[in-house]
Coordinates of C-alpha atoms in Angstrom, one line a residue:
Chain A
M128 CA -0.1 0.1 -0.1
A129 CA 1.3 3.4 -0.3
E130 CA 1.2 6.2 1.8
I131 CA -2.1 7.5 2.0
D132 CA -2.5 10.2 5.2
K133 CA -4.6 9.5 8.2
P134 CA -7.2 11.6 7.8
T135 CA -7.7 10.8 3.5
L136 CA -8.3 7.1 5.1
L137 CA -10.5 8.6 7.8
E138 CA -12.5 9.8 4.8
W139 CA -12.7 6.8 3.6
Y140 CA -13.6 5.2 5.8
R141 CA -16.3 7.3 6.4
Q142 CA -17.5 7.1 2.8
M143 CA -18.1 3.7 2.5
F144 CA -19.3 3.4 6.1
L145 CA -22.4 6.3 5.0
I146 CA -22.6 3.6 2.0
R147 CA -23.3 0.6 3.6
Q148 CA -25.5 2.3 6.0
F149 CA -27.6 3.8 3.6
E150 CA -28.2 0.7 1.3
N151 CA -28.9 -1.4 4.8
Q152 CA -31.3 2.0 5.4
C153 CA -32.3 1.2 2.1
D154 CA -33.4 -2.5 1.9
V155 CA -35.1 -1.7 5.6
L156 CA -37.2 0.9 3.9
Y157 CA -38.4 -1.2 0.6
K158 CA -39.1 -3.8 3.0
E159 CA -41.3 -1.4 4.8
K160 CA -42.8 -0.4 2.1
K161 CA -41.3 3.2 2.5
I162 CA -38.9 2.5 -1.1
T163 CA -41.3 1.9 -3.6
G164 CA -40.7 -0.1 -6.7
V165 CA -39.9 -2.3 -8.7
Y166 CA -36.2 -1.5 -8.6
M167 CA -33.6 -0.5 -6.3
H168 CA -29.5 -2.2 -7.0
L169 CA -28.1 -1.9 -3.2
Y170 CA -24.4 -0.8 -3.9
S171 CA -23.3 -3.2 -0.4
G172 CA -20.3 -5.2 -0.7
L173 CA -18.7 -2.6 -3.8
E174 CA -17.9 0.2 -1.6
A175 CA -14.2 0.3 -2.2
T176 CA -14.2 0.2 -6.0
G177 CA -16.5 3.2 -5.2
V178 CA -14.4 5.2 -2.9
G179 CA -11.6 4.3 -4.0
A180 CA -11.6 5.4 -7.7
V181 CA -14.2 8.4 -6.8
A182 CA -11.2 10.2 -4.3
A183 CA -8.7 9.8 -7.7
L184 CA -10.6 12.4 -9.5
R185 CA -10.5 16.5 -9.3
P186 CA -14.2 17.7 -8.9
S187 CA -14.1 19.0 -13.5
D188 CA -13.7 15.7 -13.4
H189 CA -16.7 13.3 -14.3
V190 CA -18.8 10.0 -12.9
I191 CA -21.2 8.4 -15.0
T192 CA -22.3 4.8 -13.0
A193 CA -25.0 2.2 -14.4
Y194 CA -28.5 1.6 -12.2
R195 CA -26.6 0.7 -9.4
D196 CA -25.3 4.8 -8.5
H197 CA -26.2 4.8 -5.2
G198 CA -22.5 4.3 -3.2
I199 CA -21.1 6.3 -6.9
A200 CA -24.1 9.4 -5.4
L201 CA -22.5 9.9 -2.0
A202 CA -19.1 8.9 -3.2
R203 CA -18.9 12.1 -5.2
G204 CA -20.3 13.8 -2.5
M205 CA -24.4 14.4 -3.1
T206 CA -26.3 14.6 0.4
P207 CA -27.9 11.6 1.9
E208 CA -31.1 14.1 1.7
S209 CA -30.6 14.6 -1.8
A210 CA -30.1 10.7 -2.7
M211 CA -32.9 9.5 0.1
A212 CA -35.3 12.0 -1.1
E213 CA -34.8 10.2 -4.7
M214 CA -35.7 6.9 -2.7
M215 CA -38.8 7.5 -1.2
G216 CA -40.3 9.9 -5.3
K217 CA -40.3 12.9 -2.8
R218 CA -39.5 17.1 -4.6
T219 CA -36.6 17.5 -2.6
G220 CA -34.8 14.4 -4.1
C221 CA -31.6 14.8 -6.5
S222 CA -34.1 14.5 -9.6
G223 CA -37.0 15.3 -7.7
G224 CA -38.6 12.3 -7.6
K225 CA -38.4 11.5 -11.3
G226 CA -35.6 10.1 -11.3
G227 CA -36.0 7.1 -8.7
S228 CA -32.8 4.9 -7.8
M229 CA -31.5 4.2 -10.8
H230 CA -31.8 7.7 -11.4
L231 CA -29.4 9.5 -9.2
A232 CA -27.0 12.6 -10.7
S233 CA -26.3 15.6 -9.5
R234 CA -25.0 18.4 -12.2
E235 CA -22.9 20.6 -10.0
H236 CA -20.6 17.4 -8.2
N237 CA -20.4 16.2 -12.5
F238 CA -22.2 13.6 -11.7
W239 CA -24.0 12.7 -14.5
G240 CA -25.9 10.0 -13.8
G241 CA -27.4 6.4 -12.8
Y242 CA -28.5 4.9 -16.1
A243 CA -30.8 1.9 -16.1
I244 CA -30.3 0.5 -20.2
V245 CA -27.2 -1.9 -19.8
G246 CA -24.3 -0.2 -21.6
G247 CA -26.6 2.3 -22.1
H248 CA -24.5 5.4 -20.5
L249 CA -21.1 4.3 -21.9
P250 CA -20.6 6.4 -25.3
L251 CA -22.7 9.1 -23.3
A252 CA -19.1 9.3 -21.3
A253 CA -17.5 9.1 -24.2
G254 CA -18.9 12.0 -25.3
I255 CA -18.7 14.0 -22.1
A256 CA -15.0 13.1 -22.7
L257 CA -14.6 14.4 -26.6
E258 CA -15.9 17.7 -25.0
S259 CA -12.8 17.8 -22.7
R260 CA -11.3 17.6 -25.3
Y261 CA -12.9 19.7 -27.7
N262 CA -12.8 22.0 -25.6
G263 CA -8.7 21.7 -24.8
K264 CA -9.6 20.9 -20.9
D265 CA -7.8 18.0 -19.2
D266 CA -11.1 16.6 -17.4
V267 CA -11.2 12.9 -17.7
V268 CA -14.5 11.4 -17.2
L269 CA -14.5 8.1 -14.9
S270 CA -16.9 5.6 -16.5
F271 CA -18.5 2.8 -14.5
V272 CA -19.3 -0.3 -16.7
G273 CA -20.8 -3.5 -14.4
D274 CA -19.3 -7.4 -15.6
G275 CA -23.2 -8.2 -17.4
A276 CA -22.6 -5.0 -20.1
S277 CA -18.9 -6.3 -20.8
N278 CA -20.6 -7.8 -23.8
N279 CA -23.1 -5.9 -25.1
G280 CA -22.8 -3.9 -28.3
Y281 CA -21.7 -0.8 -26.4
F282 CA -19.0 -1.9 -24.8
H283 CA -17.8 -2.5 -27.8
E284 CA -18.9 0.5 -29.8
A285 CA -17.9 2.8 -26.5
L286 CA -14.4 1.4 -26.0
N287 CA -13.4 1.3 -29.3
L288 CA -14.6 4.7 -30.6
S289 CA -13.0 6.1 -27.4
A290 CA -9.1 4.9 -28.5
V291 CA -9.7 6.0 -32.1
W292 CA -10.6 8.8 -31.0
D293 CA -8.2 9.3 -27.9
L294 CA -10.6 10.2 -25.4
P295 CA -10.5 11.1 -21.5
V296 CA -11.9 7.4 -20.5
V297 CA -11.3 5.6 -17.5
W298 CA -13.4 1.9 -18.5
L299 CA -13.3 1.0 -14.6
I300 CA -15.5 -2.5 -15.0
E301 CA -16.5 -3.9 -11.4
N302 CA -16.5 -6.9 -11.6
N303 CA -18.8 -8.1 -8.7
G304 CA -19.0 -12.0 -10.0
Y305 CA -22.7 -12.2 -11.5
G306 CA -24.5 -10.5 -14.3
M307 CA -28.0 -11.0 -12.8
G308 CA -27.5 -14.6 -12.0
T309 CA -25.2 -15.9 -14.4
P310 CA -21.9 -16.3 -13.5
V311 CA -19.2 -14.6 -15.7
E312 CA -17.2 -17.4 -17.1
V313 CA -20.7 -18.4 -18.0
S314 CA -20.8 -15.0 -20.2
S315 CA -17.8 -14.0 -20.9
G316 CA -15.2 -16.4 -23.5
Q317 CA -12.7 -13.7 -22.0
P318 CA -14.0 -13.7 -18.2
E319 CA -10.2 -11.4 -17.6
L320 CA -12.3 -8.5 -18.4
H321 CA -9.6 -6.4 -18.2
K322 CA -8.3 -8.2 -22.1
R323 CA -10.2 -6.6 -23.2
A324 CA -8.6 -3.9 -23.9
V325 CA -6.2 -5.1 -26.5
A326 CA -8.9 -5.3 -29.0
Y327 CA -9.6 -2.0 -29.1
G328 CA -5.8 -1.0 -29.0
M329 CA -6.5 0.9 -25.3
K330 CA -4.2 0.8 -22.4
D331 CA -5.3 -1.9 -20.1
M332 CA -4.3 -1.4 -16.3
G333 CA -5.4 -5.0 -15.2
R334 CA -6.8 -6.3 -12.2
V335 CA -7.5 -4.5 -9.0
D336 CA -8.6 -5.7 -5.6
G337 CA -11.9 -4.1 -5.3
Q338 CA -11.8 -5.2 -2.1
N339 CA -8.7 -3.3 -1.2
V340 CA -9.3 0.7 -1.0
V341 CA -6.6 2.0 -1.3
D342 CA -5.3 -0.5 -3.9
V343 CA -8.3 1.0 -5.9
Y344 CA -7.4 4.4 -5.6
N345 CA -3.9 3.6 -6.4
V346 CA -4.9 2.0 -10.0
V347 CA -7.6 4.3 -10.0
S348 CA -4.8 7.9 -10.2
K349 CA -3.1 5.9 -12.3
A350 CA -5.5 5.6 -15.1
V351 CA -7.0 8.7 -14.5
E352 CA -3.3 10.6 -15.1
Y353 CA -2.5 9.0 -18.0
A354 CA -6.6 9.6 -19.6
R355 CA -5.8 13.0 -19.0
K356 CA -2.1 13.2 -21.1
K357 CA -2.9 10.0 -23.4
G358 CA -6.3 8.4 -24.0
P359 CA -9.0 6.2 -22.8
V360 CA -7.7 3.1 -19.8
L361 CA -9.5 0.4 -18.9
I362 CA -9.1 -1.4 -15.5
E363 CA -11.2 -5.0 -13.6
S364 CA -12.0 -4.3 -10.4
L365 CA -12.8 -7.5 -8.7
T366 CA -15.4 -7.3 -6.1
Y367 CA -19.0 -9.1 -4.8
R368 CA -21.9 -7.7 -4.3
Y369 CA -24.2 -8.9 -1.5
K370 CA -27.3 -8.3 -1.8
G371 CA -29.4 -10.1 -5.2
H372 CA -29.0 -8.6 -8.4
G373 CA -31.8 -5.8 -7.1
V374 CA -33.9 -5.7 -4.4
S375 CA -37.5 -7.3 -6.0
D376 CA -34.8 -10.4 -7.4
R377 CA -34.3 -13.0 -5.8
S378 CA -30.9 -13.4 -4.2
Y379 CA -28.6 -16.6 -5.5
D380 CA -28.3 -19.4 -2.9
K381 CA -24.7 -18.7 -2.7
M382 CA -23.9 -18.3 1.2
A383 CA -20.2 -20.2 1.3
E384 CA -18.8 -18.3 -2.1
L385 CA -20.7 -15.1 0.7
R386 CA -19.1 -15.4 4.0
D387 CA -15.7 -15.7 1.7
W388 CA -16.1 -12.3 0.1
Q389 CA -17.2 -11.8 3.7
Q390 CA -14.0 -12.3 5.3
K391 CA -12.1 -9.8 2.3
D392 CA -15.3 -6.9 3.7
P393 CA -14.0 -3.6 2.6
I394 CA -14.8 -1.2 5.3
L395 CA -12.7 -4.2 7.6
V396 CA -10.0 -4.4 5.1
L397 CA -9.5 -0.5 5.2
Q398 CA -10.3 -1.0 9.4
D399 CA -7.5 -3.9 9.3
Y400 CA -5.1 -1.4 7.9
L401 CA -5.7 1.7 10.0
C402 CA -5.7 -0.8 13.8
K403 CA -2.4 -1.7 12.2
H404 CA -0.6 1.9 11.7
Y405 CA -2.4 4.5 13.5
E406 CA -2.8 4.3 17.6
C407 CA -6.3 4.7 19.2
V408 CA -8.1 4.9 15.8
E409 CA -10.9 2.1 17.0
D410 CA -12.1 5.5 18.7
E411 CA -12.4 6.9 15.4
L412 CA -13.8 4.8 13.6
K413 CA -16.6 4.6 15.7
D414 CA -17.2 8.4 16.3
I415 CA -17.1 8.3 12.6
E416 CA -19.7 5.4 12.3
R417 CA -22.3 7.2 14.9
E418 CA -21.6 10.0 13.1
Q419 CA -23.2 7.9 10.1
M420 CA -25.8 6.4 10.9
A421 CA -27.2 10.1 12.5
A422 CA -26.8 10.8 9.2
V423 CA -28.8 8.6 7.9
F424 CA -31.9 8.3 9.9
K425 CA -31.5 12.5 8.9
A426 CA -31.9 11.5 5.6
V427 CA -35.6 9.3 5.8
E428 CA -36.6 11.9 8.4
F429 CA -35.8 14.4 5.7
A430 CA -36.9 12.2 3.1
E431 CA -39.9 11.0 4.5
D432 CA -41.2 14.9 5.6
S433 CA -41.0 15.8 2.4
E434 CA -43.0 16.5 -0.4
V435 CA -44.5 14.7 -3.1
P436 CA -44.4 16.0 -6.6
T437 CA -47.2 17.6 -8.3
Y438 CA -48.9 17.8 -11.0
E439 CA -46.5 20.5 -12.4
D440 CA -43.8 18.0 -12.2
L441 CA -45.4 15.3 -13.7
I442 CA -45.6 17.4 -17.0
S443 CA -42.2 20.0 -16.1
H444 CA -38.8 19.2 -18.4
I445 CA -40.1 17.1 -20.8
Y446 CA -38.7 20.1 -22.7
V447 CA -36.3 22.9 -22.5
E448 CA -39.3 25.8 -22.7
E449 CA -37.0 28.7 -22.6
Chain B
M654 CA -30.0 39.0 -50.7
A655 CA -32.4 36.9 -53.7
D656 CA -33.4 33.0 -53.1
K657 CA -31.4 31.0 -54.8
N658 CA -31.8 28.1 -56.4
M659 CA -30.2 25.1 -55.3
P660 CA -31.0 21.3 -55.2
M661 CA -31.9 20.2 -51.0
R662 CA -28.8 18.8 -50.3
E663 CA -26.8 21.8 -50.8
A664 CA -30.0 24.1 -49.0
L665 CA -29.0 21.7 -46.2
R666 CA -25.3 21.9 -46.7
M667 CA -25.9 25.6 -46.6
A668 CA -27.8 25.8 -43.6
L669 CA -24.6 23.3 -41.2
R670 CA -22.4 25.0 -42.6
E671 CA -23.8 28.8 -41.1
E672 CA -24.5 27.5 -38.2
M673 CA -20.7 25.8 -37.6
I674 CA -19.6 29.0 -38.6
R675 CA -22.0 30.9 -36.8
D676 CA -21.1 28.5 -33.3
E677 CA -18.0 26.7 -32.2
R678 CA -20.0 24.3 -30.5
V679 CA -21.6 22.9 -33.2
F680 CA -20.2 19.7 -35.0
V681 CA -21.1 16.6 -37.3
M682 CA -19.5 13.3 -36.4
G683 CA -20.9 10.5 -38.6
E684 CA -20.0 7.3 -41.3
E685 CA -18.0 9.2 -44.0
V686 CA -19.1 13.0 -43.2
G687 CA -15.4 13.6 -43.5
A688 CA -12.8 12.5 -46.1
W689 CA -15.7 11.0 -48.2
Q690 CA -17.5 14.6 -47.8
G691 CA -21.0 12.8 -46.7
T692 CA -23.0 10.0 -48.2
H693 CA -25.1 12.0 -49.6
R694 CA -22.8 15.1 -50.1
V695 CA -24.5 17.1 -47.1
T696 CA -20.8 18.3 -45.2
R697 CA -19.0 18.0 -49.0
G698 CA -15.9 20.5 -48.3
F699 CA -15.9 20.0 -44.0
L700 CA -13.6 18.4 -43.2
D701 CA -10.9 20.8 -44.9
E702 CA -12.9 24.2 -44.0
F703 CA -13.4 22.7 -40.5
G704 CA -10.7 20.2 -39.2
E705 CA -10.7 17.4 -37.8
K706 CA -11.8 17.9 -34.4
R707 CA -15.5 19.7 -36.0
V708 CA -15.9 17.1 -38.8
R709 CA -15.7 13.3 -37.3
D710 CA -15.7 10.4 -39.0
T711 CA -17.1 7.6 -37.3
P712 CA -16.6 3.8 -36.9
I713 CA -19.4 2.3 -37.8
S714 CA -21.1 2.4 -34.7
E715 CA -24.6 3.7 -34.8
M716 CA -25.5 3.0 -31.2
A717 CA -21.9 5.3 -29.8
I718 CA -22.7 7.7 -32.4
A719 CA -25.9 8.7 -30.7
G720 CA -24.9 8.1 -27.5
A721 CA -21.9 10.2 -28.1
A722 CA -23.6 13.3 -28.9
V723 CA -26.4 13.0 -26.1
G724 CA -23.1 12.5 -23.9
A725 CA -21.7 15.5 -26.1
A726 CA -24.5 17.8 -25.8
M727 CA -25.0 17.0 -22.5
A728 CA -21.9 18.2 -21.6
G729 CA -22.1 21.9 -23.8
L730 CA -21.8 20.7 -27.6
R731 CA -24.0 20.9 -30.2
P732 CA -23.4 17.7 -32.1
V733 CA -25.0 17.0 -35.5
A734 CA -24.6 13.4 -36.0
E735 CA -25.6 11.6 -39.1
I736 CA -27.0 8.4 -39.1
M737 CA -26.6 7.6 -43.7
T738 CA -29.7 6.1 -43.8
I739 CA -32.9 5.9 -41.5
N740 CA -32.1 2.8 -41.5
F741 CA -29.8 2.0 -39.3
A742 CA -30.9 4.3 -36.9
F743 CA -32.7 1.0 -35.6
L744 CA -29.6 0.2 -33.8
S745 CA -30.0 3.3 -32.4
L746 CA -32.9 4.0 -31.0
D747 CA -32.3 2.7 -27.5
A748 CA -29.8 6.0 -27.5
I749 CA -32.6 8.1 -29.2
I750 CA -35.2 7.0 -27.2
N751 CA -33.7 5.9 -23.6
H752 CA -31.3 8.7 -23.6
A753 CA -31.7 12.3 -26.2
A754 CA -35.4 11.9 -25.0
K755 CA -35.4 11.3 -21.6
I756 CA -32.7 12.7 -19.8
H757 CA -33.6 16.0 -19.8
Y758 CA -37.0 15.0 -18.0
M759 CA -35.9 11.8 -16.3
F760 CA -33.2 14.3 -13.8
N761 CA -34.9 17.2 -13.9
G762 CA -34.0 19.4 -16.0
Q763 CA -30.4 19.3 -14.5
F764 CA -28.6 18.5 -17.8
R765 CA -29.8 20.1 -21.9
V766 CA -29.8 17.4 -24.8
P767 CA -29.3 19.9 -27.4
M768 CA -28.1 17.9 -30.0
V769 CA -29.8 16.9 -34.0
I770 CA -29.2 13.6 -35.5
R771 CA -29.7 13.7 -39.3
A772 CA -31.3 10.2 -41.2
A773 CA -31.9 10.1 -45.0
S774 CA -34.8 8.3 -45.3
G775 CA -36.9 7.1 -48.0
W776 CA -38.2 4.8 -50.4
G777 CA -38.4 3.7 -54.0
D778 CA -35.1 2.9 -55.4
Q779 CA -35.2 -0.6 -55.2
A780 CA -33.1 -0.5 -52.2
T781 CA -35.2 -3.9 -50.8
A782 CA -37.1 -5.3 -47.5
T783 CA -34.3 -3.0 -44.0
H784 CA -33.2 -0.4 -46.4
S785 CA -36.8 0.7 -47.5
H786 CA -38.2 2.6 -44.2
T787 CA -39.6 5.9 -43.2
P788 CA -40.4 5.1 -40.1
E789 CA -40.7 9.4 -39.2
P790 CA -43.8 8.0 -36.7
I791 CA -42.0 5.7 -34.6
F792 CA -40.4 8.7 -33.7
A793 CA -42.6 10.7 -33.2
H794 CA -44.3 8.7 -30.5
F795 CA -42.2 9.6 -28.1
P796 CA -42.5 13.2 -25.5
G797 CA -38.5 14.7 -25.7
L798 CA -37.7 14.4 -28.9
Y799 CA -38.5 16.6 -32.1
V800 CA -38.8 15.6 -35.4
G801 CA -38.7 17.0 -39.0
C802 CA -39.0 16.6 -42.0
P803 CA -38.7 19.1 -44.5
S804 CA -40.3 18.7 -48.2
T805 CA -38.4 21.4 -50.2
P806 CA -34.8 23.2 -50.0
R807 CA -36.3 26.0 -48.7
D808 CA -37.5 24.4 -45.5
A809 CA -34.6 22.0 -45.2
K810 CA -32.6 25.2 -44.6
G811 CA -35.2 27.0 -42.5
M812 CA -35.9 23.8 -40.6
L813 CA -32.0 22.6 -40.2
K814 CA -31.2 25.6 -38.4
A815 CA -33.7 25.7 -35.8
A816 CA -33.3 21.8 -34.9
I817 CA -29.3 23.5 -34.6
R818 CA -30.6 26.1 -32.4
D819 CA -33.2 24.7 -29.7
D820 CA -31.6 23.6 -27.1
N821 CA -33.8 20.1 -27.0
P822 CA -33.1 16.6 -28.9
V823 CA -34.1 17.0 -32.9
L824 CA -34.0 13.6 -34.8
F825 CA -33.7 15.4 -39.0
T826 CA -34.9 13.0 -41.5
E827 CA -34.2 14.1 -44.8
S828 CA -36.2 12.4 -47.9
I829 CA -33.7 10.8 -50.6
A830 CA -35.8 11.6 -53.1
M831 CA -35.6 14.9 -52.9
Y832 CA -32.1 15.4 -52.2
S833 CA -31.3 16.7 -55.7
K834 CA -35.1 18.5 -56.1
P835 CA -34.0 22.2 -56.8
G836 CA -36.2 24.8 -55.2
L837 CA -35.5 28.8 -53.9
V838 CA -33.7 29.1 -51.2
P839 CA -33.5 32.6 -49.0
E840 CA -29.3 32.8 -48.7
E841 CA -29.6 35.1 -45.1
D842 CA -28.2 33.1 -42.6
D843 CA -31.0 34.0 -40.0
F844 CA -33.4 32.5 -42.3
V845 CA -35.2 30.1 -38.8
L846 CA -38.1 28.5 -39.2
P847 CA -40.3 27.8 -36.8
I848 CA -39.7 24.7 -34.1
G849 CA -43.4 22.6 -35.1
K850 CA -45.1 25.1 -36.8
A851 CA -47.1 23.8 -40.5
D852 CA -46.9 25.7 -43.5
I853 CA -49.9 25.7 -46.3
K854 CA -48.1 25.0 -49.3
R855 CA -51.4 25.9 -51.7
E856 CA -54.8 27.2 -50.3
G857 CA -57.8 25.5 -51.0
R858 CA -61.9 25.2 -50.1
H859 CA -62.7 21.8 -50.5
V860 CA -60.6 19.2 -48.8
T861 CA -57.6 19.5 -46.6
L862 CA -54.8 17.0 -47.1
V863 CA -52.4 17.0 -45.1
A864 CA -49.2 15.2 -45.5
Y865 CA -45.3 15.7 -44.6
A866 CA -42.5 15.6 -46.7
R867 CA -42.5 13.6 -49.9
G868 CA -46.1 13.2 -49.2
V869 CA -46.8 16.8 -49.4
E870 CA -45.1 16.2 -53.9
W871 CA -47.8 13.7 -53.9
S872 CA -50.4 15.9 -52.8
L873 CA -49.5 19.2 -54.5
Q874 CA -49.5 17.0 -57.7
A875 CA -53.0 15.3 -56.9
A876 CA -53.5 18.9 -56.8
E877 CA -53.2 20.7 -59.8
Q878 CA -54.4 17.7 -61.4
L879 CA -57.8 18.0 -59.5
A880 CA -58.0 21.2 -60.0
K881 CA -58.8 20.8 -63.6
E882 CA -61.8 19.2 -62.5
G883 CA -62.9 21.7 -60.1
I884 CA -61.7 20.4 -56.7
E885 CA -59.5 22.7 -54.4
C886 CA -57.3 21.3 -52.7
E887 CA -55.6 23.1 -49.6
V888 CA -52.7 21.4 -49.1
V889 CA -50.9 21.6 -45.3
D890 CA -47.5 20.5 -44.7
M891 CA -47.0 19.5 -41.6
R892 CA -43.1 19.8 -41.4
W893 CA -42.8 18.6 -38.1
L894 CA -44.0 15.2 -36.3
R895 CA -43.9 16.6 -33.1
P896 CA -44.6 19.3 -32.2
L897 CA -47.3 18.3 -34.1
D898 CA -49.4 21.5 -35.4
M899 CA -52.7 20.5 -35.3
P900 CA -54.3 23.6 -34.8
T901 CA -53.1 24.8 -38.5
V902 CA -54.7 20.8 -39.6
F903 CA -58.3 22.4 -37.5
E904 CA -58.4 26.1 -39.2
S905 CA -58.2 24.5 -42.4
F906 CA -60.4 21.7 -41.4
K907 CA -63.4 23.8 -40.4
K908 CA -62.7 25.6 -44.0
T909 CA -63.2 21.9 -46.0
N910 CA -64.5 20.0 -43.6
R911 CA -62.7 17.2 -45.4
C912 CA -59.6 15.6 -44.8
V913 CA -57.3 13.2 -46.7
V914 CA -54.0 12.4 -44.8
V915 CA -50.8 11.3 -47.3
E916 CA -47.6 9.8 -46.1
E917 CA -44.9 7.9 -47.4
S918 CA -44.6 5.4 -44.4
L919 CA -46.9 2.6 -43.5
P920 CA -50.1 2.6 -42.1
Y921 CA -50.7 1.1 -39.2
Y922 CA -50.0 3.3 -35.7
S923 CA -49.3 6.2 -38.3
F924 CA -49.1 9.9 -38.5
G925 CA -52.5 9.5 -40.9
S926 CA -53.5 7.6 -37.8
E927 CA -53.0 10.1 -35.3
V928 CA -54.1 12.9 -37.8
A929 CA -58.0 11.0 -38.3
A930 CA -57.7 10.7 -34.3
Q931 CA -57.0 13.7 -33.1
L932 CA -59.4 15.5 -35.9
Q933 CA -62.6 12.9 -35.1
E934 CA -62.3 14.0 -31.6
H935 CA -62.0 17.7 -31.9
M936 CA -63.0 18.0 -35.3
F937 CA -66.5 16.0 -35.2
D938 CA -69.2 18.3 -35.5
Y939 CA -67.2 20.0 -38.7
M940 CA -67.2 16.5 -40.5
D941 CA -68.4 15.5 -43.6
A942 CA -66.6 12.4 -44.2
P943 CA -64.7 9.9 -42.8
V944 CA -60.7 11.2 -43.3
K945 CA -59.3 9.2 -45.5
R946 CA -55.2 7.7 -45.4
V947 CA -53.2 7.7 -48.6
S948 CA -50.4 5.3 -46.9
A949 CA -47.5 3.1 -48.6
M950 CA -48.6 -0.5 -48.3
D951 CA -48.6 -2.5 -45.3
V952 CA -46.4 -4.8 -46.9
P953 CA -42.0 -5.7 -47.0
L954 CA -40.4 -3.7 -49.6
P955 CA -39.9 -6.1 -52.9
Y956 CA -36.9 -6.0 -54.9
A957 CA -38.6 -6.0 -58.2
R958 CA -39.4 -2.5 -59.1
E959 CA -42.6 -3.3 -60.7
I960 CA -44.5 -4.5 -57.2
E961 CA -42.1 -2.0 -55.8
L962 CA -43.9 0.5 -57.3
M963 CA -47.6 -0.7 -56.5
A964 CA -46.8 -0.2 -53.2
L965 CA -45.7 2.7 -52.6
P966 CA -48.5 6.1 -52.7
N967 CA -48.6 8.5 -55.2
A968 CA -49.9 11.3 -56.9
Q969 CA -52.9 9.3 -58.5
K970 CA -53.6 7.5 -55.1
V971 CA -54.1 11.0 -53.6
V972 CA -56.1 12.2 -55.9
D973 CA -58.1 8.8 -56.2
A974 CA -58.7 9.2 -52.8
V975 CA -60.3 13.0 -52.6
K976 CA -63.2 11.6 -54.9
E977 CA -63.9 9.2 -52.5
V978 CA -64.5 12.4 -50.0
I979 CA -65.4 14.5 -51.8

């Protein structure tokens, strides 16, 4: 592990713990039918990948992802209030209650959204990166990609386009082992997904331990610098999701596998690292945990107290009117 | 400045070129738009004039062409993406419908998608089943997208400029059969026609012909022929399938009380269906005859010339339909 200072590590711990709490709370609220709808995909288990990767960016860089977007939104700085209100379909949600769990976005954070058609956001990432090059900026786009998306046409077309146009995109595959319920080995002729880079003449930065936030940060930092100066990069982060594909889907019967992954839980991995390197950090971690649990409860309260959208909201923003 | 006679492809080229000169954010991307000078020659000379940054040849990747245009537009550029023919836009449907048309709404106005997708559309050249589509109504089905379909070189210029200047995504189709047809075009670079405004291409009092793109040409030919028999047709060129300017149709219908809808597209769930439905909903008291539709035949297009032409609408079919409602 490279040298990362203690405040930074604690901040990552805060973010990862916040995400875990947020997702646990979403799960509870869904069961209580306070969050409704058929789609909600929890980020539990993937926190190190999202937090470590987003930490490698500047504020002027861009982030885009698929529908498993809560963790990315929070890592990028969206408030839990704004995210939770969107979960509950409230006017105060980041998308005014019109997007839902899969469509969180925050323009002010350069978080371009969660997208719910597998692979659909990949060419958007290329287009956003084109603007950066076009206007002579050196901002990069970090585009998360599910392992499942690596098998559809969008992946091929968008990665190839980013290569032929030398676009500043870091393509980060979150390989959590399954596309819905189908294992990567069953759906991908080449299950080492980072190797796809060769096909596009793109920089391959290999695999990273997606359970280790410091490792993710280090690799993505290198990738971001490469993309800034040269062109697109592909990385594969090996991680795992603790819940089913979505809340309304069956969980797969893989208890032994789940227990193995929980042995290397991203939050525990960082906790161990902090405790080994810093004396008496345990109390600080406990404080962070208490604060983040309180923050999530406060967000739930805020969301519950918020207004539902109106008829005016229903018919607004179909077109840009002015 | 006087109007200048030119084919529609030149009018489109003029519009696009003027907008690229006017606004640095406007750029073109698509298959063969650069070195090849554009499959339909609309971007002829652009690569030399504007360079590789603004005239971007793409791989044969319709999903990525449309999707990257969405991303670039969200980020503040104003892409004009060319899909070589509308047939290939079926590959881009997700990017156009799920992304271009929905993003402004889905994220509650946080992002705008000021992009244009240009595509050549039409049939009648023995292009066969997969290359003979006029699916504009499919795109017009979805809120969030505008759909423009000019019928003359003049309209092509004014409408394309409006599409590029607008902050909403626009699907813009160009009738292949009309690329080479000439017409008078204003040379002013501020000649912009408003989005969603229909145009009366010929006045008349006996029957309203509602059409778009190539349907306007058949309607005008039919009107000419019928005038000799004392039947005066009013030809409403809708220009835009979305927004659909029904008030202009209603005004005409109040005068004529009869309507024939003329479209190059297929008859099921079509432009004609929509116009007819809205007329019976809103103009029932003015209606003296059922609304007739002249559409392509409900078949996939074959190769052989003789039977392909049977399936297509034409002026004579419009004449026959008018006589049924008079």
